[in-house]
PDB file of C-alpha atoms and ligand atoms in Angstrom:
ATOM      1  CA  UNK A   1      48.882  57.114   6.854  1.00 84.00           C
ATOM      2  CA  UNK A   2      49.870  55.368  10.120  1.00 92.00           C
ATOM      3  CA  UNK A   3      53.653  54.994   9.360  1.00 95.00           C
ATOM      4  CA  UNK A   4      54.576  55.944  12.906  1.00 95.00           C
ATOM      5  CA  UNK A   5      52.300  53.395  14.414  1.00 95.00           C
ATOM      6  CA  UNK A   6      53.482  50.830  12.145  1.00 96.00           C
ATOM      7  CA  UNK A   7      57.074  51.564  13.042  1.00 97.00           C
ATOM      8  CA  UNK A   8      56.251  51.338  16.759  1.00 97.00           C
ATOM      9  CA  UNK A   9      54.427  47.941  15.932  1.00 97.00           C
ATOM     10  CA  UNK A  10      57.561  46.436  14.707  1.00 98.00           C
ATOM     11  CA  UNK A  11      59.743  47.930  17.359  1.00 97.00           C
ATOM     12  CA  UNK A  12      57.574  45.937  19.702  1.00 97.00           C
ATOM     13  CA  UNK A  13      57.638  42.854  17.763  1.00 98.00           C
ATOM     14  CA  UNK A  14      61.277  43.243  17.439  1.00 98.00           C
ATOM     15  CA  UNK A  15      61.446  43.187  21.383  1.00 97.00           C
ATOM     16  CA  UNK A  16      59.531  40.193  21.740  1.00 97.00           C
ATOM     17  CA  UNK A  17      62.393  38.474  19.826  1.00 97.00           C
ATOM     18  CA  UNK A  18      61.462  38.585  16.174  1.00 98.00           C
ATOM     19  CA  UNK A  19      64.947  39.687  14.144  1.00 96.00           C
ATOM     20  CA  UNK A  20      64.433  38.550  10.980  1.00 98.00           C
ATOM     21  CA  UNK A  21      64.873  41.972   9.214  1.00 98.00           C
ATOM     22  CA  UNK A  22      63.040  40.953   5.755  1.00 98.00           C
ATOM     23  CA  UNK A  23      59.775  39.884   8.041  1.00 98.00           C
ATOM     24  CA  UNK A  24      60.026  43.277  10.022  1.00 98.00           C
ATOM     25  CA  UNK A  25      60.382  45.222   6.793  1.00 98.00           C
ATOM     26  CA  UNK A  26      57.493  43.439   5.531  1.00 98.00           C
ATOM     27  CA  UNK A  27      55.276  44.277   8.274  1.00 98.00           C
ATOM     28  CA  UNK A  28      56.566  47.953   8.404  1.00 98.00           C
ATOM     29  CA  UNK A  29      54.993  48.077   4.767  1.00 98.00           C
ATOM     30  CA  UNK A  30      51.800  46.166   4.839  1.00 98.00           C
ATOM     31  CA  UNK A  31      49.106  48.573   5.981  1.00 97.00           C
ATOM     32  CA  UNK A  32      47.425  46.611   8.674  1.00 97.00           C
ATOM     33  CA  UNK A  33      44.536  48.856   9.366  1.00 96.00           C
ATOM     34  CA  UNK A  34      42.872  48.699   6.025  1.00 96.00           C
ATOM     35  CA  UNK A  35      42.361  44.808   6.522  1.00 97.00           C
ATOM     36  CA  UNK A  36      40.236  45.581   9.354  1.00 95.00           C
ATOM     37  CA  UNK A  37      36.633  46.264   8.061  1.00 90.00           C
ATOM     38  CA  UNK A  38      35.907  50.072   8.461  1.00 87.00           C
ATOM     39  CA  UNK A  39      33.203  49.594  10.957  1.00 86.00           C
ATOM     40  CA  UNK A  40      35.523  47.794  13.361  1.00 87.00           C
ATOM     41  CA  UNK A  41      38.550  49.930  12.795  1.00 85.00           C
ATOM     42  CA  UNK A  42      39.220  51.273  16.117  1.00 75.00           C
ATOM     43  CA  UNK A  43      42.270  53.581  17.020  1.00 63.00           C
ATOM     44  CA  UNK A  44      44.132  50.232  17.929  1.00 85.00           C
ATOM     45  CA  UNK A  45      44.923  48.415  14.797  1.00 92.00           C
ATOM     46  CA  UNK A  46      48.495  48.430  15.348  1.00 94.00           C
ATOM     47  CA  UNK A  47      48.360  47.404  19.175  1.00 93.00           C
ATOM     48  CA  UNK A  48      49.833  43.937  20.028  1.00 91.00           C
ATOM     49  CA  UNK A  49      46.404  42.002  20.383  1.00 92.00           C
ATOM     50  CA  UNK A  50      43.962  40.546  18.078  1.00 92.00           C
ATOM     51  CA  UNK A  51      40.925  42.643  16.585  1.00 92.00           C
ATOM     52  CA  UNK A  52      37.502  41.706  15.581  1.00 93.00           C
ATOM     53  CA  UNK A  53      36.981  41.735  12.069  1.00 95.00           C
ATOM     54  CA  UNK A  54      33.168  40.404  12.235  1.00 94.00           C
ATOM     55  CA  UNK A  55      31.480  37.155  11.971  1.00 94.00           C
ATOM     56  CA  UNK A  56      33.144  36.157  15.314  1.00 93.00           C
ATOM     57  CA  UNK A  57      36.666  35.957  13.938  1.00 95.00           C
ATOM     58  CA  UNK A  58      39.796  38.289  14.681  1.00 94.00           C
ATOM     59  CA  UNK A  59      42.909  39.277  12.601  1.00 94.00           C
ATOM     60  CA  UNK A  60      45.798  37.764  14.505  1.00 94.00           C
ATOM     61  CA  UNK A  61      47.899  39.736  16.992  1.00 95.00           C
ATOM     62  CA  UNK A  62      51.061  41.396  15.161  1.00 97.00           C
ATOM     63  CA  UNK A  63      53.404  39.287  17.165  1.00 98.00           C
ATOM     64  CA  UNK A  64      52.107  35.832  16.090  1.00 98.00           C
ATOM     65  CA  UNK A  65      51.826  36.919  12.642  1.00 98.00           C
ATOM     66  CA  UNK A  66      55.525  37.971  12.577  1.00 98.00           C
ATOM     67  CA  UNK A  67      56.430  34.790  14.515  1.00 98.00           C
ATOM     68  CA  UNK A  68      54.957  32.253  12.101  1.00 98.00           C
ATOM     69  CA  UNK A  69      55.919  34.049   9.055  1.00 98.00           C
ATOM     70  CA  UNK A  70      59.653  34.250  10.395  1.00 98.00           C
ATOM     71  CA  UNK A  71      59.291  30.401  11.263  1.00 97.00           C
ATOM     72  CA  UNK A  72      58.061  29.786   7.721  1.00 97.00           C
ATOM     73  CA  UNK A  73      61.382  31.229   6.021  1.00 96.00           C
ATOM     74  CA  UNK A  74      59.615  32.675   3.111  1.00 98.00           C
ATOM     75  CA  UNK A  75      61.652  33.230   0.042  1.00 97.00           C
ATOM     76  CA  UNK A  76      60.489  35.026  -3.177  1.00 98.00           C
ATOM     77  CA  UNK A  77      58.739  32.760  -5.433  1.00 98.00           C
ATOM     78  CA  UNK A  78      57.631  30.309  -2.622  1.00 98.00           C
ATOM     79  CA  UNK A  79      54.246  28.718  -3.364  1.00 98.00           C
ATOM     80  CA  UNK A  80      52.373  28.954  -0.155  1.00 98.00           C
ATOM     81  CA  UNK A  81      48.840  27.750   0.812  1.00 99.00           C
ATOM     82  CA  UNK A  82      46.899  29.587   3.911  1.00 99.00           C
ATOM     83  CA  UNK A  83      44.289  28.115   5.696  1.00 98.00           C
ATOM     84  CA  UNK A  84      41.893  30.823   7.539  1.00 98.00           C
ATOM     85  CA  UNK A  85      42.314  33.987   5.239  1.00 98.00           C
ATOM     86  CA  UNK A  86      40.374  36.056   7.733  1.00 97.00           C
ATOM     87  CA  UNK A  87      41.051  39.587   6.922  1.00 97.00           C
ATOM     88  CA  UNK A  88      43.694  38.799   4.571  1.00 98.00           C
ATOM     89  CA  UNK A  89      46.415  40.437   6.499  1.00 98.00           C
ATOM     90  CA  UNK A  90      48.719  37.575   6.929  1.00 98.00           C
ATOM     91  CA  UNK A  91      48.342  36.759   3.322  1.00 98.00           C
ATOM     92  CA  UNK A  92      49.342  40.121   2.342  1.00 98.00           C
ATOM     93  CA  UNK A  93      52.749  39.989   4.647  1.00 98.00           C
ATOM     94  CA  UNK A  94      53.613  36.719   2.864  1.00 98.00           C
ATOM     95  CA  UNK A  95      52.927  38.189  -0.434  1.00 98.00           C
ATOM     96  CA  UNK A  96      55.041  41.408   0.640  1.00 98.00           C
ATOM     97  CA  UNK A  97      57.667  39.009   0.920  1.00 98.00           C
ATOM     98  CA  UNK A  98      57.482  37.811  -2.770  1.00 98.00           C
ATOM     99  CA  UNK A  99      55.597  34.611  -1.982  1.00 98.00           C
ATOM    100  CA  UNK A 100      52.659  33.353  -4.319  1.00 98.00           C
ATOM    101  CA  UNK A 101      49.934  33.142  -1.996  1.00 98.00           C
ATOM    102  CA  UNK A 102      46.872  30.955  -2.373  1.00 99.00           C
ATOM    103  CA  UNK A 103      44.550  31.565   0.589  1.00 99.00           C
ATOM    104  CA  UNK A 104      41.191  29.467   1.800  1.00 98.00           C
ATOM    105  CA  UNK A 105      38.604  30.828   3.897  1.00 98.00           C
ATOM    106  CA  UNK A 106      35.100  29.241   5.177  1.00 98.00           C
ATOM    107  CA  UNK A 107      33.285  32.419   5.590  1.00 98.00           C
ATOM    108  CA  UNK A 108      31.998  33.649   2.239  1.00 98.00           C
ATOM    109  CA  UNK A 109      31.672  37.156   3.494  1.00 97.00           C
ATOM    110  CA  UNK A 110      35.348  37.315   4.940  1.00 97.00           C
ATOM    111  CA  UNK A 111      36.726  35.676   1.708  1.00 98.00           C
ATOM    112  CA  UNK A 112      35.077  38.394  -0.309  1.00 98.00           C
ATOM    113  CA  UNK A 113      36.319  41.023   1.898  1.00 97.00           C
ATOM    114  CA  UNK A 114      40.017  39.817   1.957  1.00 98.00           C
ATOM    115  CA  UNK A 115      40.082  39.421  -1.686  1.00 98.00           C
ATOM    116  CA  UNK A 116      39.053  42.885  -2.363  1.00 98.00           C
ATOM    117  CA  UNK A 117      41.427  44.399   0.203  1.00 98.00           C
ATOM    118  CA  UNK A 118      44.396  42.587  -0.943  1.00 98.00           C
ATOM    119  CA  UNK A 119      43.508  43.152  -4.572  1.00 98.00           C
ATOM    120  CA  UNK A 120      43.296  47.123  -3.667  1.00 98.00           C
ATOM    121  CA  UNK A 121      46.606  47.070  -1.912  1.00 98.00           C
ATOM    122  CA  UNK A 122      48.401  45.559  -5.030  1.00 98.00           C
ATOM    123  CA  UNK A 123      48.936  41.972  -3.885  1.00 98.00           C
ATOM    124  CA  UNK A 124      48.171  39.201  -6.198  1.00 94.00           C
ATOM    125  CA  UNK A 125      46.936  36.690  -3.568  1.00 98.00           C
ATOM    126  CA  UNK A 126      44.540  34.367  -4.712  1.00 98.00           C
ATOM    127  CA  UNK A 127      41.431  33.524  -2.078  1.00 98.00           C
ATOM    128  CA  UNK A 128      38.850  31.297  -2.123  1.00 98.00           C
ATOM    129  CA  UNK A 129      35.671  30.615  -0.044  1.00 98.00           C
ATOM    130  CA  UNK A 130      35.736  26.901   0.961  1.00 98.00           C
ATOM    131  CA  UNK A 131      36.674  24.220   3.496  1.00 98.00           C
ATOM    132  CA  UNK A 132      40.597  24.205   4.473  1.00 98.00           C
ATOM    133  CA  UNK A 133      40.568  20.710   5.352  1.00 98.00           C
ATOM    134  CA  UNK A 134      40.357  19.831   1.497  1.00 98.00           C
ATOM    135  CA  UNK A 135      43.187  22.125   0.934  1.00 98.00           C
ATOM    136  CA  UNK A 136      43.803  23.219  -2.813  1.00 98.00           C
ATOM    137  CA  UNK A 137      44.442  20.160  -4.780  1.00 98.00           C
ATOM    138  CA  UNK A 138      44.371  21.874  -8.080  1.00 98.00           C
ATOM    139  CA  UNK A 139      47.296  24.062  -6.952  1.00 98.00           C
ATOM    140  CA  UNK A 140      49.328  21.567  -5.026  1.00 98.00           C
ATOM    141  CA  UNK A 141      52.025  20.898  -3.966  1.00 98.00           C
ATOM    142  CA  UNK A 142      52.971  23.746  -1.989  1.00 98.00           C
ATOM    143  CA  UNK A 143      56.366  24.774  -0.694  1.00 98.00           C
ATOM    144  CA  UNK A 144      54.730  25.664   2.715  1.00 98.00           C
ATOM    145  CA  UNK A 145      51.228  25.543   4.351  1.00 98.00           C
ATOM    146  CA  UNK A 146      50.409  28.099   7.295  1.00 98.00           C
ATOM    147  CA  UNK A 147      47.078  27.409   9.118  1.00 98.00           C
ATOM    148  CA  UNK A 148      45.912  30.260  11.140  1.00 98.00           C
ATOM    149  CA  UNK A 149      42.708  28.547  12.624  1.00 98.00           C
ATOM    150  CA  UNK A 150      43.380  25.341  15.195  1.00 98.00           C
ATOM    151  CA  UNK A 151      42.378  21.882  14.126  1.00 98.00           C
ATOM    152  CA  UNK A 152      42.229  19.215  16.772  1.00 98.00           C
ATOM    153  CA  UNK A 153      44.798  17.191  14.867  1.00 98.00           C
ATOM    154  CA  UNK A 154      46.894  17.296  12.019  1.00 97.00           C
ATOM    155  CA  UNK A 155      44.854  17.400   8.796  1.00 98.00           C
ATOM    156  CA  UNK A 156      46.305  14.502   6.635  1.00 96.00           C
ATOM    157  CA  UNK A 157      44.992  16.028   3.384  1.00 97.00           C
ATOM    158  CA  UNK A 158      47.217  19.088   3.982  1.00 98.00           C
ATOM    159  CA  UNK A 159      50.198  17.052   4.873  1.00 97.00           C
ATOM    160  CA  UNK A 160      49.628  15.598   1.204  1.00 96.00           C
ATOM    161  CA  UNK A 161      49.619  18.768  -0.347  1.00 97.00           C
ATOM    162  CA  UNK A 162      53.167  19.773   0.917  1.00 98.00           C
ATOM    163  CA  UNK A 163      56.160  19.214  -1.399  1.00 97.00           C
ATOM    164  CA  UNK A 164      58.974  17.070  -0.065  1.00 96.00           C
ATOM    165  CA  UNK A 165      61.049  19.246   1.991  1.00 95.00           C
ATOM    166  CA  UNK A 166      58.464  21.658   2.533  1.00 97.00           C
ATOM    167  CA  UNK A 167      56.918  22.989   6.000  1.00 97.00           C
ATOM    168  CA  UNK A 168      53.819  23.612   7.332  1.00 98.00           C
ATOM    169  CA  UNK A 169      53.052  25.704  10.498  1.00 98.00           C
ATOM    170  CA  UNK A 170      49.924  25.010  12.555  1.00 98.00           C
ATOM    171  CA  UNK A 171      48.356  25.464  15.989  1.00 98.00           C
ATOM    172  CA  UNK A 172      46.996  22.168  17.138  1.00 98.00           C
ATOM    173  CA  UNK A 173      44.754  21.325  19.788  1.00 98.00           C
ATOM    174  CA  UNK A 174      41.310  22.191  21.543  1.00 95.00           C
ATOM    175  CA  UNK A 175      41.576  24.239  24.764  1.00 89.00           C
ATOM    176  CA  UNK A 176      45.200  24.114  25.059  1.00 94.00           C
ATOM    177  CA  UNK A 177      47.060  24.724  21.602  1.00 98.00           C
ATOM    178  CA  UNK A 178      50.470  24.337  20.572  1.00 98.00           C
ATOM    179  CA  UNK A 179      52.196  25.520  17.422  1.00 98.00           C
ATOM    180  CA  UNK A 180      53.640  22.641  15.425  1.00 98.00           C
ATOM    181  CA  UNK A 181      56.273  22.922  12.747  1.00 98.00           C
ATOM    182  CA  UNK A 182      56.031  19.848  10.354  1.00 98.00           C
ATOM    183  CA  UNK A 183      58.607  19.165   7.731  1.00 97.00           C
ATOM    184  CA  UNK A 184      57.600  16.493   5.155  1.00 95.00           C
ATOM    185  CA  UNK A 185      60.482  14.126   4.378  1.00 92.00           C
ATOM    186  CA  UNK A 186      60.691  11.412   1.747  1.00 87.00           C
ATOM    187  CA  UNK A 187      58.724   8.760   3.834  1.00 86.00           C
ATOM    188  CA  UNK A 188      56.739  10.752   6.078  1.00 90.00           C
ATOM    189  CA  UNK A 189      57.132  13.931   8.191  1.00 94.00           C
ATOM    190  CA  UNK A 190      58.787  15.234  11.237  1.00 96.00           C
ATOM    191  CA  UNK A 191      56.719  17.227  13.909  1.00 97.00           C
ATOM    192  CA  UNK A 192      58.856  20.085  15.713  1.00 97.00           C
ATOM    193  CA  UNK A 193      56.582  21.100  18.606  1.00 98.00           C
ATOM    194  CA  UNK A 194      56.668  24.924  19.423  1.00 98.00           C
ATOM    195  CA  UNK A 195      55.103  27.617  21.719  1.00 97.00           C
ATOM    196  CA  UNK A 196      51.571  27.643  23.023  1.00 98.00           C
ATOM    197  CA  UNK A 197      49.341  29.779  21.253  1.00 97.00           C
ATOM    198  CA  UNK A 198      45.611  30.391  20.966  1.00 95.00           C
ATOM    199  CA  UNK A 199      43.620  30.695  17.622  1.00 95.00           C
ATOM    200  CA  UNK A 200      39.975  30.353  16.844  1.00 95.00           C
ATOM    201  CA  UNK A 201      39.167  26.536  15.808  1.00 97.00           C
ATOM    202  CA  UNK A 202      39.245  25.404  12.495  1.00 98.00           C
ATOM    203  CA  UNK A 203      35.798  24.292  11.818  1.00 97.00           C
ATOM    204  CA  UNK A 204      34.395  21.132  10.231  1.00 93.00           C
ATOM    205  CA  UNK A 205      31.565  21.549   7.697  1.00 82.00           C
TER     206      UNK A 205
HETATM  207  N1  SAH B 301      45.100  34.822   8.848  1.00 61.94           N
HETATM  208  C1  SAH B 301      43.838  35.762   9.346  1.00 61.94           C
HETATM  209  C2  SAH B 301      43.408  35.522  10.747  1.00 61.94           C
HETATM  210  C3  SAH B 301      42.221  34.590  10.624  1.00 61.94           C
HETATM  211  S1  SAH B 301      41.447  33.946  11.990  1.00 61.94           S
HETATM  212  C4  SAH B 301      44.091  37.246   9.415  1.00 61.94           C
HETATM  213  O1  SAH B 301      45.444  37.428   8.851  1.00 61.94           O
HETATM  214  O2  SAH B 301      43.456  38.035   9.485  1.00 61.94           O
HETATM  215  C5  SAH B 301      41.151  32.237  11.433  1.00 61.94           C
HETATM  216  C6  SAH B 301      40.083  32.216  10.250  1.00 61.94           C
HETATM  217  O3  SAH B 301      40.014  30.798   9.981  1.00 61.94           O
HETATM  218  C7  SAH B 301      38.850  32.721  10.613  1.00 61.94           C
HETATM  219  O4  SAH B 301      38.241  33.610   9.640  1.00 61.94           O
HETATM  220  C8  SAH B 301      38.044  31.541  10.270  1.00 61.94           C
HETATM  221  O5  SAH B 301      36.750  31.729   9.761  1.00 61.94           O
HETATM  222  C9  SAH B 301      38.791  30.565   9.225  1.00 61.94           C
HETATM  223  N2  SAH B 301      38.493  29.269   9.364  1.00 61.94           N
HETATM  224  C10 SAH B 301      38.077  28.495  10.452  1.00 61.94           C
HETATM  225  N3  SAH B 301      37.711  27.132  10.085  1.00 61.94           N
HETATM  226  C11 SAH B 301      38.121  27.116   8.828  1.00 61.94           C
HETATM  227  C12 SAH B 301      38.253  26.117   7.715  1.00 61.94           C
HETATM  228  N4  SAH B 301      38.049  24.875   8.128  1.00 61.94           N
HETATM  229  N5  SAH B 301      38.772  26.218   6.549  1.00 61.94           N
HETATM  230  C13 SAH B 301      39.036  27.728   6.066  1.00 61.94           C
HETATM  231  N6  SAH B 301      39.015  28.626   6.907  1.00 61.94           N
HETATM  232  C14 SAH B 301      38.459  28.306   8.423  1.00 61.94           C
END
């Protein structure tokens, strides 16, 4: 059941600096390989690199999933919005940590695949096919928002759907992208620039 591959993956992530034991334990539990569509599931679902999931998209590399999850400081019961469901793997890691996860994917076939896998794995993640720039107003506000595709600029509508004191983590930029941690304050927001990263672009429809 790939338990030893997962253990090795987690040790690798730990060596790269993610030390939050709850995050590491969640990644030890979530069966990463099942989120990769069967036709694309090579030997290497647990290597520290992105893997293709079809439609020109990829499942993010394990380190990036762990790093972003750690920066979100997830606690049980937190209401989280994810933009860019992709395979459903990141959503499953958040759900494993006890979060209430709502996730939006623009490619309907991927949304369907992800919804099916997370359900089969026993996670109550809500997946919707749609445009992430609109967010999920019916479920707002959120304690945290994670964006796993890169917009050119911070999407204003998503900031509006964040609770006061809530945080959003997202890659921003075209070409060179930087991870930004944004904290919503009483009268606006505070931006904390973080590491340089590489994500697929957040497409405009
Ligand atoms: N979190 C995913 C990684 C997804 S890759 C995982 O764990 O597997 C980024 C995803 O963002 C792609 O599936 C892409 O189709 C999606 N995406 C791009 N632009 C989007 C938009 N405007 N709204 C919602 N999803 C978008």
